[in-house]
XYZ file of C-alpha atoms in Angstrom:
573
model
C 68.885 1.699 11.895
C 66.100 3.483 12.566
C 65.084 4.549 16.511
C 62.201 5.746 18.113
C 62.478 9.508 19.112
C 58.627 9.682 21.390
C 55.967 7.664 21.935
C 52.203 8.995 23.050
C 49.382 6.409 23.501
C 45.679 7.302 23.760
C 42.913 4.678 25.206
C 44.942 1.252 24.726
C 44.188 -0.943 27.479
C 45.146 0.701 30.983
C 46.458 3.291 29.398
C 43.867 6.481 29.110
C 47.152 8.217 28.194
C 51.140 8.317 28.376
C 53.875 9.536 26.303
C 57.634 8.848 26.751
C 60.661 9.556 25.097
C 62.895 6.934 24.998
C 66.745 6.567 25.580
C 68.673 5.961 22.312
C 70.085 2.330 23.274
C 68.410 0.271 26.148
C 65.145 1.203 28.053
C 64.163 -0.811 30.623
C 60.641 -0.480 32.214
C 60.531 -1.491 36.053
C 58.329 -0.731 38.595
C 54.748 -2.739 40.125
C 52.508 -5.162 38.479
C 49.953 -3.289 36.195
C 51.876 -0.609 35.916
C 51.943 -0.259 32.194
C 54.960 -1.642 31.433
C 53.691 -4.896 29.159
C 51.494 -2.063 27.512
C 53.984 0.367 26.126
C 55.764 -2.770 24.550
C 52.512 -3.920 23.064
C 51.577 -0.461 21.544
C 55.005 -0.290 20.149
C 54.473 -3.209 18.916
C 51.199 -2.545 16.925
C 52.110 0.877 15.604
C 55.308 -0.296 13.837
C 54.294 -3.535 12.467
C 51.810 -2.751 9.879
C 49.684 -5.821 8.820
C 46.082 -7.147 7.702
C 46.517 -10.003 10.372
C 46.532 -7.672 13.427
C 44.134 -8.486 15.475
C 42.162 -6.019 17.861
C 39.322 -6.501 20.158
C 37.102 -4.659 22.504
C 39.224 -5.175 25.516
C 42.484 -3.487 23.844
C 40.262 -0.205 24.538
C 40.660 1.607 27.927
C 37.891 0.801 30.028
C 35.964 -1.431 27.051
C 34.985 2.307 25.593
C 35.327 1.228 21.773
C 33.503 4.499 21.219
C 36.814 6.542 21.942
C 39.749 5.377 19.289
C 42.824 3.901 20.294
C 45.360 6.399 18.995
C 49.497 5.465 19.422
C 51.771 7.938 17.976
C 55.454 6.827 17.206
C 58.022 9.478 16.054
C 60.836 7.785 14.384
C 64.650 8.903 13.718
C 67.780 7.698 11.908
C 65.709 7.682 9.043
C 66.972 5.460 5.855
C 67.003 7.617 2.602
C 63.598 5.845 1.281
C 61.909 8.314 3.690
C 63.887 11.722 3.098
C 62.045 11.887 -0.311
C 60.398 15.389 -0.296
C 58.615 13.941 -3.260
C 57.198 11.110 -1.565
C 57.440 12.002 2.604
C 57.544 16.007 2.373
C 53.947 16.438 3.874
C 54.918 14.442 6.865
C 58.624 15.026 7.623
C 59.077 17.011 10.890
C 61.864 18.226 13.176
C 63.220 16.420 16.473
C 65.493 18.365 19.414
C 67.150 15.622 21.171
C 68.061 18.329 23.634
C 64.807 19.363 24.857
C 62.867 16.381 23.234
C 60.432 19.475 21.217
C 58.823 18.139 17.811
C 58.054 20.754 15.691
C 55.506 20.254 12.695
C 58.397 20.924 9.705
C 62.077 20.046 9.486
C 64.753 22.904 11.107
C 68.353 23.549 11.026
C 70.213 21.728 14.221
C 66.711 19.119 14.456
C 66.588 16.022 13.372
C 64.194 15.017 10.510
C 61.639 12.529 11.711
C 58.459 10.794 10.641
C 55.398 10.204 13.000
C 53.649 6.986 12.400
C 49.852 7.030 13.525
C 48.235 3.958 14.679
C 44.005 4.576 15.018
C 41.264 1.721 15.651
C 38.014 2.904 16.016
C 34.948 0.754 17.038
C 34.819 -1.131 13.841
C 37.910 -3.120 15.053
C 39.423 -1.864 11.697
C 43.219 -0.678 12.234
C 45.167 2.041 10.276
C 48.845 3.147 9.949
C 49.376 6.174 8.132
C 52.044 9.084 8.704
C 50.909 12.368 10.564
C 51.853 15.810 10.337
C 49.807 18.637 11.619
C 49.799 20.461 8.471
C 48.996 17.277 6.515
C 46.223 16.555 8.682
C 45.030 20.323 7.784
C 45.169 19.512 4.254
C 43.321 16.418 4.739
C 46.610 14.967 3.139
C 47.040 10.935 3.848
C 49.808 8.395 3.304
C 49.487 5.041 4.553
C 52.451 3.024 5.999
C 52.932 0.049 3.525
C 53.304 -3.430 4.692
C 56.431 -3.773 2.902
C 57.889 -0.235 4.357
C 57.118 -1.812 7.937
C 58.656 -4.979 7.838
C 61.638 -3.588 6.046
C 62.489 -0.543 7.996
C 60.292 -0.339 11.076
C 58.853 -3.354 12.527
C 60.123 -4.172 16.007
C 61.520 -7.915 17.075
C 59.248 -8.488 19.594
C 60.023 -11.672 22.242
C 57.840 -12.873 24.768
C 57.078 -15.993 26.415
C 54.490 -16.887 24.627
C 55.950 -15.698 21.032
C 59.894 -16.374 20.734
C 60.796 -20.015 19.698
C 57.278 -20.298 17.619
C 57.519 -17.224 15.605
C 61.163 -16.353 15.024
C 63.259 -20.138 14.580
C 60.907 -21.394 11.680
C 60.100 -20.055 8.246
C 57.094 -17.879 8.696
C 55.538 -15.028 7.433
C 57.150 -12.769 9.897
C 59.935 -15.084 11.402
C 63.443 -13.255 11.651
C 64.831 -16.045 9.785
C 63.490 -15.082 6.774
C 65.368 -11.991 7.220
C 68.909 -13.854 7.112
C 67.783 -16.018 4.131
C 68.598 -14.898 0.508
C 65.530 -13.514 -0.941
C 65.279 -16.417 -3.789
C 64.761 -18.962 -0.905
C 60.900 -19.385 -1.368
C 60.087 -22.072 1.590
C 56.458 -21.993 0.379
C 56.581 -23.246 -3.072
C 59.257 -25.851 -1.847
C 56.597 -26.862 0.480
C 53.859 -26.810 -2.129
C 55.657 -29.033 -4.011
C 56.601 -31.376 -1.123
C 53.146 -31.674 -0.504
C 51.717 -32.495 -4.154
C 54.349 -35.165 -4.664
C 53.436 -36.690 -0.899
C 50.106 -36.994 -2.121
C 50.704 -38.689 -5.668
C 53.041 -41.176 -3.770
C 50.964 -42.162 -0.505
C 48.604 -44.948 -0.638
C 47.387 -46.973 2.264
C 45.731 -49.094 -0.800
C 47.749 -52.574 0.117
C 46.608 -52.205 3.974
C 44.351 -55.064 5.045
C 42.281 -53.055 7.685
C 42.288 -49.785 5.173
C 40.967 -52.167 2.370
C 38.414 -53.718 4.689
C 36.865 -50.239 5.610
C 37.071 -49.464 1.952
C 34.874 -52.334 0.763
C 32.242 -51.308 3.524
C 32.134 -47.641 2.982
C 31.587 -48.701 -0.778
C 28.620 -50.928 0.142
C 27.366 -48.130 2.364
C 27.889 -45.454 -0.449
C 25.993 -47.752 -3.372
C 22.826 -48.431 -0.913
C 22.815 -44.495 -0.577
C 23.073 -43.966 -4.480
C 26.615 -42.578 -4.086
C 29.166 -42.742 -6.576
C 32.170 -44.691 -4.893
C 33.505 -46.582 -7.578
C 37.640 -46.920 -7.011
C 37.663 -45.437 -3.247
C 41.033 -45.462 -1.950
C 42.930 -43.953 0.926
C 45.205 -40.996 -0.021
C 46.453 -37.786 1.991
C 43.773 -35.352 1.706
C 45.435 -31.781 0.643
C 43.900 -29.833 3.696
C 45.256 -32.562 5.738
C 49.039 -32.156 4.240
C 49.363 -28.529 3.360
C 52.577 -26.977 4.431
C 53.936 -23.389 4.915
C 56.911 -21.856 5.644
C 56.463 -22.187 9.197
C 56.691 -25.914 8.635
C 60.621 -25.584 8.204
C 62.502 -24.888 11.536
C 65.538 -25.074 13.053
C 66.640 -28.332 14.833
C 69.305 -29.131 16.905
C 71.222 -32.616 16.495
C 68.829 -34.924 18.209
C 66.006 -34.046 15.584
C 64.083 -31.775 18.197
C 63.098 -28.669 17.091
C 64.872 -25.476 18.760
C 61.362 -23.835 19.116
C 61.058 -26.447 22.229
C 63.894 -24.548 23.830
C 63.223 -22.858 26.700
C 62.252 -18.899 26.460
C 65.257 -17.636 27.577
C 67.335 -19.922 24.759
C 65.420 -19.218 22.482
C 65.322 -15.130 22.871
C 69.027 -15.285 22.802
C 69.140 -16.913 19.673
C 66.487 -14.693 18.097
C 68.702 -11.457 19.517
C 71.761 -12.796 17.502
C 70.041 -13.323 14.475
C 68.321 -10.105 14.817
C 71.594 -8.163 15.166
C 72.783 -9.537 11.687
C 69.951 -8.595 9.801
C 67.970 -6.375 11.415
C 67.442 -2.569 9.631
C 65.008 -1.241 12.136
C 67.006 -2.118 15.272
C 64.434 -1.739 17.500
C 63.620 -4.965 19.871
C 60.959 -5.407 22.563
C 61.081 -8.202 25.299
C 58.860 -8.779 27.975
C 59.977 -10.067 31.009
C 63.676 -10.111 29.994
C 64.647 -12.583 32.585
C 62.253 -15.099 31.721
C 64.309 -18.454 31.517
C 67.847 -17.120 32.518
C 70.366 -17.712 34.570
C 72.296 -14.482 36.216
C 75.163 -15.262 33.431
C 72.955 -15.790 30.279
C 71.120 -12.632 31.643
C 74.700 -10.866 31.273
C 74.447 -12.181 27.522
C 71.323 -11.085 27.006
C 72.043 -7.460 28.045
C 75.608 -7.474 26.388
C 73.606 -8.353 23.024
C 71.416 -5.171 23.652
C 74.629 -3.073 24.079
C 73.956 -2.649 27.497
C 77.365 -1.447 27.866
C 77.643 0.096 24.477
C 78.307 4.089 24.872
C 77.452 4.105 20.847
C 74.388 1.138 20.757
C 73.751 -0.491 17.529
C 69.852 -1.477 18.967
C 67.342 0.214 20.639
C 65.727 -2.191 23.141
C 62.679 -1.852 25.629
C 62.770 -4.155 28.354
C 60.232 -5.330 30.943
C 61.823 -6.719 34.133
C 60.737 -8.080 37.526
C 64.210 -8.851 38.004
C 66.516 -6.870 41.074
C 69.380 -8.532 39.375
C 68.710 -6.889 36.226
C 68.248 -3.551 37.919
C 71.379 -3.605 39.703
C 73.311 -5.013 36.390
C 71.924 -1.780 34.334
C 72.892 1.922 34.738
C 70.663 4.467 35.765
C 70.048 5.763 32.706
C 68.760 2.945 31.112
C 66.272 2.367 33.707
C 62.428 4.131 33.298
C 60.188 3.735 36.351
C 56.107 3.222 35.173
C 54.085 4.293 37.338
C 49.693 4.355 37.540
C 49.004 7.961 38.767
C 46.482 7.548 41.399
C 43.981 9.512 39.874
C 44.291 10.871 36.028
C 46.255 14.151 35.953
C 45.469 16.221 33.080
C 44.234 13.081 31.445
C 47.201 11.122 31.917
C 46.675 7.919 33.769
C 50.457 6.519 33.632
C 53.692 8.085 33.761
C 57.252 6.821 32.919
C 59.760 8.585 34.683
C 63.299 8.646 33.196
C 65.998 8.921 36.149
C 67.263 12.369 35.726
C 69.735 12.601 38.359
C 71.943 9.113 37.837
C 74.744 9.561 40.069
C 72.291 9.987 43.092
C 70.195 7.179 42.223
C 72.679 4.496 41.374
C 73.227 3.819 44.768
C 69.536 3.150 45.710
C 69.294 1.315 42.510
C 72.473 -1.182 43.535
C 71.196 -1.500 47.375
C 67.508 -1.245 47.093
C 66.849 -2.918 43.690
C 63.630 -4.943 44.889
C 62.050 -1.585 46.305
C 61.709 -0.472 43.109
C 59.651 -3.256 41.887
C 56.846 -1.975 44.854
C 54.294 0.286 44.789
C 55.101 2.243 47.948
C 58.483 2.838 49.828
C 59.607 2.760 53.356
C 63.033 4.002 54.085
C 64.827 2.196 57.151
C 67.269 4.814 58.637
C 69.527 1.856 59.477
C 69.836 -1.798 59.794
C 67.853 -1.713 63.116
C 64.718 -0.259 61.724
C 65.115 -2.498 58.588
C 65.247 -5.464 60.888
C 62.504 -4.387 63.364
C 59.875 -3.988 60.333
C 60.928 -6.951 58.500
C 60.454 -8.921 61.935
C 57.006 -7.619 62.748
C 56.527 -8.362 59.081
C 56.687 -12.098 59.890
C 55.048 -12.153 62.971
C 52.171 -10.308 61.217
C 51.936 -13.129 58.445
C 52.139 -15.747 60.807
C 49.235 -14.426 62.342
C 47.356 -14.319 59.266
C 47.320 -10.692 58.881
C 48.506 -8.071 56.070
C 52.285 -7.524 56.001
C 53.706 -4.744 54.303
C 54.795 -6.470 51.389
C 51.039 -7.720 50.971
C 50.599 -3.903 50.998
C 52.513 -3.608 48.068
C 55.249 -1.982 50.591
C 58.945 -2.462 50.308
C 61.280 -1.698 53.119
C 64.321 0.056 52.036
C 68.005 0.337 53.613
C 68.559 3.908 54.227
C 72.086 3.243 54.548
C 72.583 5.283 58.114
C 74.361 8.944 58.356
C 72.471 11.501 56.176
C 72.212 9.003 53.045
C 68.407 7.847 54.218
C 67.571 11.505 53.027
C 69.144 11.360 49.994
C 67.347 7.708 48.847
C 63.633 9.047 50.409
C 63.943 11.669 47.892
C 65.175 9.466 45.272
C 62.005 7.236 45.378
C 60.060 10.111 45.635
C 61.030 11.890 42.850
C 60.515 8.996 40.563
C 56.766 8.584 41.476
C 57.114 6.153 44.650
C 54.873 7.079 47.522
C 57.461 7.329 50.239
C 57.946 7.251 53.725
C 60.765 7.660 55.877
C 61.691 5.877 59.606
C 64.449 7.226 61.696
C 65.220 7.505 65.084
C 65.096 11.191 67.066
C 68.364 11.497 68.939
C 69.956 14.003 66.224
C 66.761 16.197 66.061
C 68.569 19.237 67.765
C 71.011 19.062 64.849
C 70.198 22.139 62.522
C 71.172 20.084 59.178
C 68.779 17.089 60.397
C 65.899 19.477 61.295
C 66.518 21.258 57.766
C 66.404 18.016 56.003
C 63.578 16.528 57.393
C 61.721 19.625 56.664
C 62.570 19.078 53.266
C 61.413 15.758 52.949
C 58.123 16.958 54.676
C 57.747 19.444 52.026
C 58.088 17.038 49.231
C 55.331 15.123 51.069
C 57.979 12.349 52.401
C 55.844 10.966 55.581
C 58.246 11.224 58.401
C 57.832 8.515 61.302
C 60.415 8.936 64.160
C 59.916 8.073 68.177
C 60.583 11.996 69.407
C 61.791 13.015 72.736
C 65.220 12.865 71.123
C 65.183 9.096 71.422
C 67.211 6.628 69.403
C 65.360 3.536 68.464
C 67.017 1.437 71.323
C 66.212 4.275 74.157
C 62.536 4.821 72.838
C 61.922 0.802 73.317
C 63.352 0.757 76.516
C 61.532 4.046 77.340
C 58.203 2.897 76.476
C 58.163 -0.799 77.075
C 56.187 -2.256 80.200
C 59.046 -3.037 83.269
C 57.792 -6.981 82.622
C 59.358 -6.865 79.175
C 62.509 -5.746 79.863
C 64.078 -9.041 81.118
C 63.067 -10.681 77.818
C 64.741 -8.113 75.819
C 67.659 -8.786 77.581
C 67.398 -12.398 77.593
C 67.163 -11.943 73.522
C 70.152 -9.598 73.497
C 72.299 -12.134 75.401
C 71.340 -14.802 73.154
C 72.122 -12.669 70.136
C 75.481 -11.218 71.243
C 76.823 -13.275 74.302
C 75.867 -13.057 78.042
C 79.639 -11.366 78.738
C 79.328 -8.881 75.864
C 76.206 -7.798 77.274
C 76.965 -7.895 80.946
C 79.998 -5.358 80.117
C 78.174 -2.797 78.453
C 74.978 -2.834 81.002
C 77.542 -2.253 83.655
C 79.688 0.365 81.555
C 76.769 2.599 80.288
C 75.427 2.946 83.709
C 79.100 3.322 85.191
C 77.818 -0.072 87.248
C 74.393 1.750 89.068
C 73.176 -1.289 87.327
C 73.617 -5.373 86.656
C 72.566 -7.606 84.020
C 70.948 -9.769 87.205
C 69.658 -6.891 88.416
C 67.799 -5.707 85.110
C 66.773 -9.543 84.860
C 65.047 -9.943 88.253
C 63.969 -6.228 89.554
C 63.776 -4.024 86.366
C 63.128 -0.591 87.872
C 62.137 2.817 86.152
C 65.614 4.180 86.484
C 67.321 1.761 84.558
C 65.417 2.410 81.466
C 67.892 5.131 80.192
C 71.203 3.196 81.350
C 69.707 0.040 79.195
C 68.734 2.109 76.665
C 72.167 3.793 76.125
C 73.917 -0.059 76.558
C 71.393 -1.485 73.932
C 72.719 1.404 71.351
C 76.046 1.857 71.992
C 76.592 -1.895 72.625
C 74.886 -2.347 69.504
C 72.666 -5.273 70.407
C 70.204 -4.848 67.492
C 72.520 -2.835 64.809
C 72.243 -5.573 61.846
C 69.047 -6.231 60.020
C 69.084 -10.063 61.196
C 69.020 -9.219 65.074
C 66.928 -6.192 64.515
C 64.510 -8.505 62.857
C 64.267 -11.097 65.989
C 63.710 -7.960 68.249
C 60.685 -6.899 65.982
C 59.255 -10.463 65.423
C 59.751 -11.912 68.948
C 59.452 -8.584 70.924
C 57.680 -5.792 69.387
C 55.086 -7.510 67.744
C 53.629 -9.484 70.126
C 53.918 -6.604 72.528
C 52.630 -3.902 70.118
C 49.598 -2.660 72.381
C 51.600 -2.366 75.257
C 54.535 -0.100 73.944
C 53.241 3.221 74.223
C 54.712 5.607 71.900
C 56.768 3.262 70.220
C 53.746 0.881 69.416
C 51.845 3.752 68.046
C 54.546 4.736 65.824
C 54.602 1.230 64.378
C 51.355 0.828 64.001
C 50.884 4.424 62.099
C 53.179 2.829 59.608
C 50.963 -0.032 58.935
C 48.289 2.680 58.611
C 49.803 4.335 55.913
C 50.824 1.037 54.154
C 46.985 0.237 54.039
C 45.522 3.776 53.043
């Protein structure tokens, strides 16, 4: 079965210029909305489906500028014998190096022999499909991709919410069922005969109401000198014409399977495709649509997601964290819209080149890979605080981090947060890190922080060698300390909080003193008790701290509040 080796897109929809070297098996495009994922699938479909019925509109041109042609080049390997004929395709055969991704204009030893199909459409909206090589172009040698060649060897199975059932579960022109049926089966001819038979046998002439109408029409026609002798009511050819798509799969209750849910029709179509297709290329938009988790696994199994030698090359888009967690890092492609056009490129499709380091982040922070920007919280306290502030912000009618396209991801503590920050940054996400400062004397931490900053990861921290809890108690108004103590009691129990305050202050401070008469010299002890006693060391408790204490008092929290304000400023940039 054929397989795509390289795709290059120019001036198509939102894409000014982009290119991608696919994986042999499953390629799942992830990322925020409007990052070019579906446009990539549509481009592949257009380039490999040579058909006179293809419709192109002005809205398919980048920036609606139909003066610059759409060009989509798809380089295809695993060529069947039909395309290896020197006599027919010698001017167009090229070489592909699977190790480097290099495409050379003529076949070479140790290179795979490939063909490039070029889809082009200009302002006249008339598409063309040709085979391309530099040497053929320079000599003005051309060869069209024939519709039959396309349908037999290249044309991918395209499944989306709109098309799967209506297109593929009946015997229409481009249906996958046609490939499953012997060539001598001609549904169109059979239906033409059925239509003719129905028109010859059908008559409403014995119906009293129809006869009354016929007599009235005859009378009117006679008055107007219109020939009307022997009028009858019969089936009109226009109203009773049938085509192959009129034959479709039905269930035991007589209901067409095309009326099943999108997920079910996609599964059936994929199952049929595995039996019949020569191209082995599948395009599936929003793969999770209409499927429960157990059936998503069935879908991924159909696409050989666990097979080291996949028979199918598939291109998926998804907004499902479940699918991200189910797949391996090497099967995921991060789609990014570049903030500014760089060297002509408007989009970039990142392959994950260090799968071992990325896999943990994909499992733990799958939702974050669907966002535009990411802020890594060092640990659960920082994550919870930001989530709690977001809840308060939303309740007040202001823009939350989520509404600004920013995801809060788990840094997993220790030094893991540095590694996770680098994973997101290397995949093209604008990345920030919220960390405490209690290890800022450690040379290793200093070096890792500097490395992140050099790679343009924004660092937010409390300073003064403070942990998050130290920074909160050091900067909050004294009048807020009783509220923090009361919240910690509600979350952890009074006995636990009482013992921790006494222990970490060496009995210099009691819980009653902190509640009734908080003083400056208590701040350090209370910060240590909160930190070592883990008052807010999980996301849910950190969330309550952020929602109930920090967010409503942000303006009075000094340097601590300034860090939070700076985070929201970065998100809004």
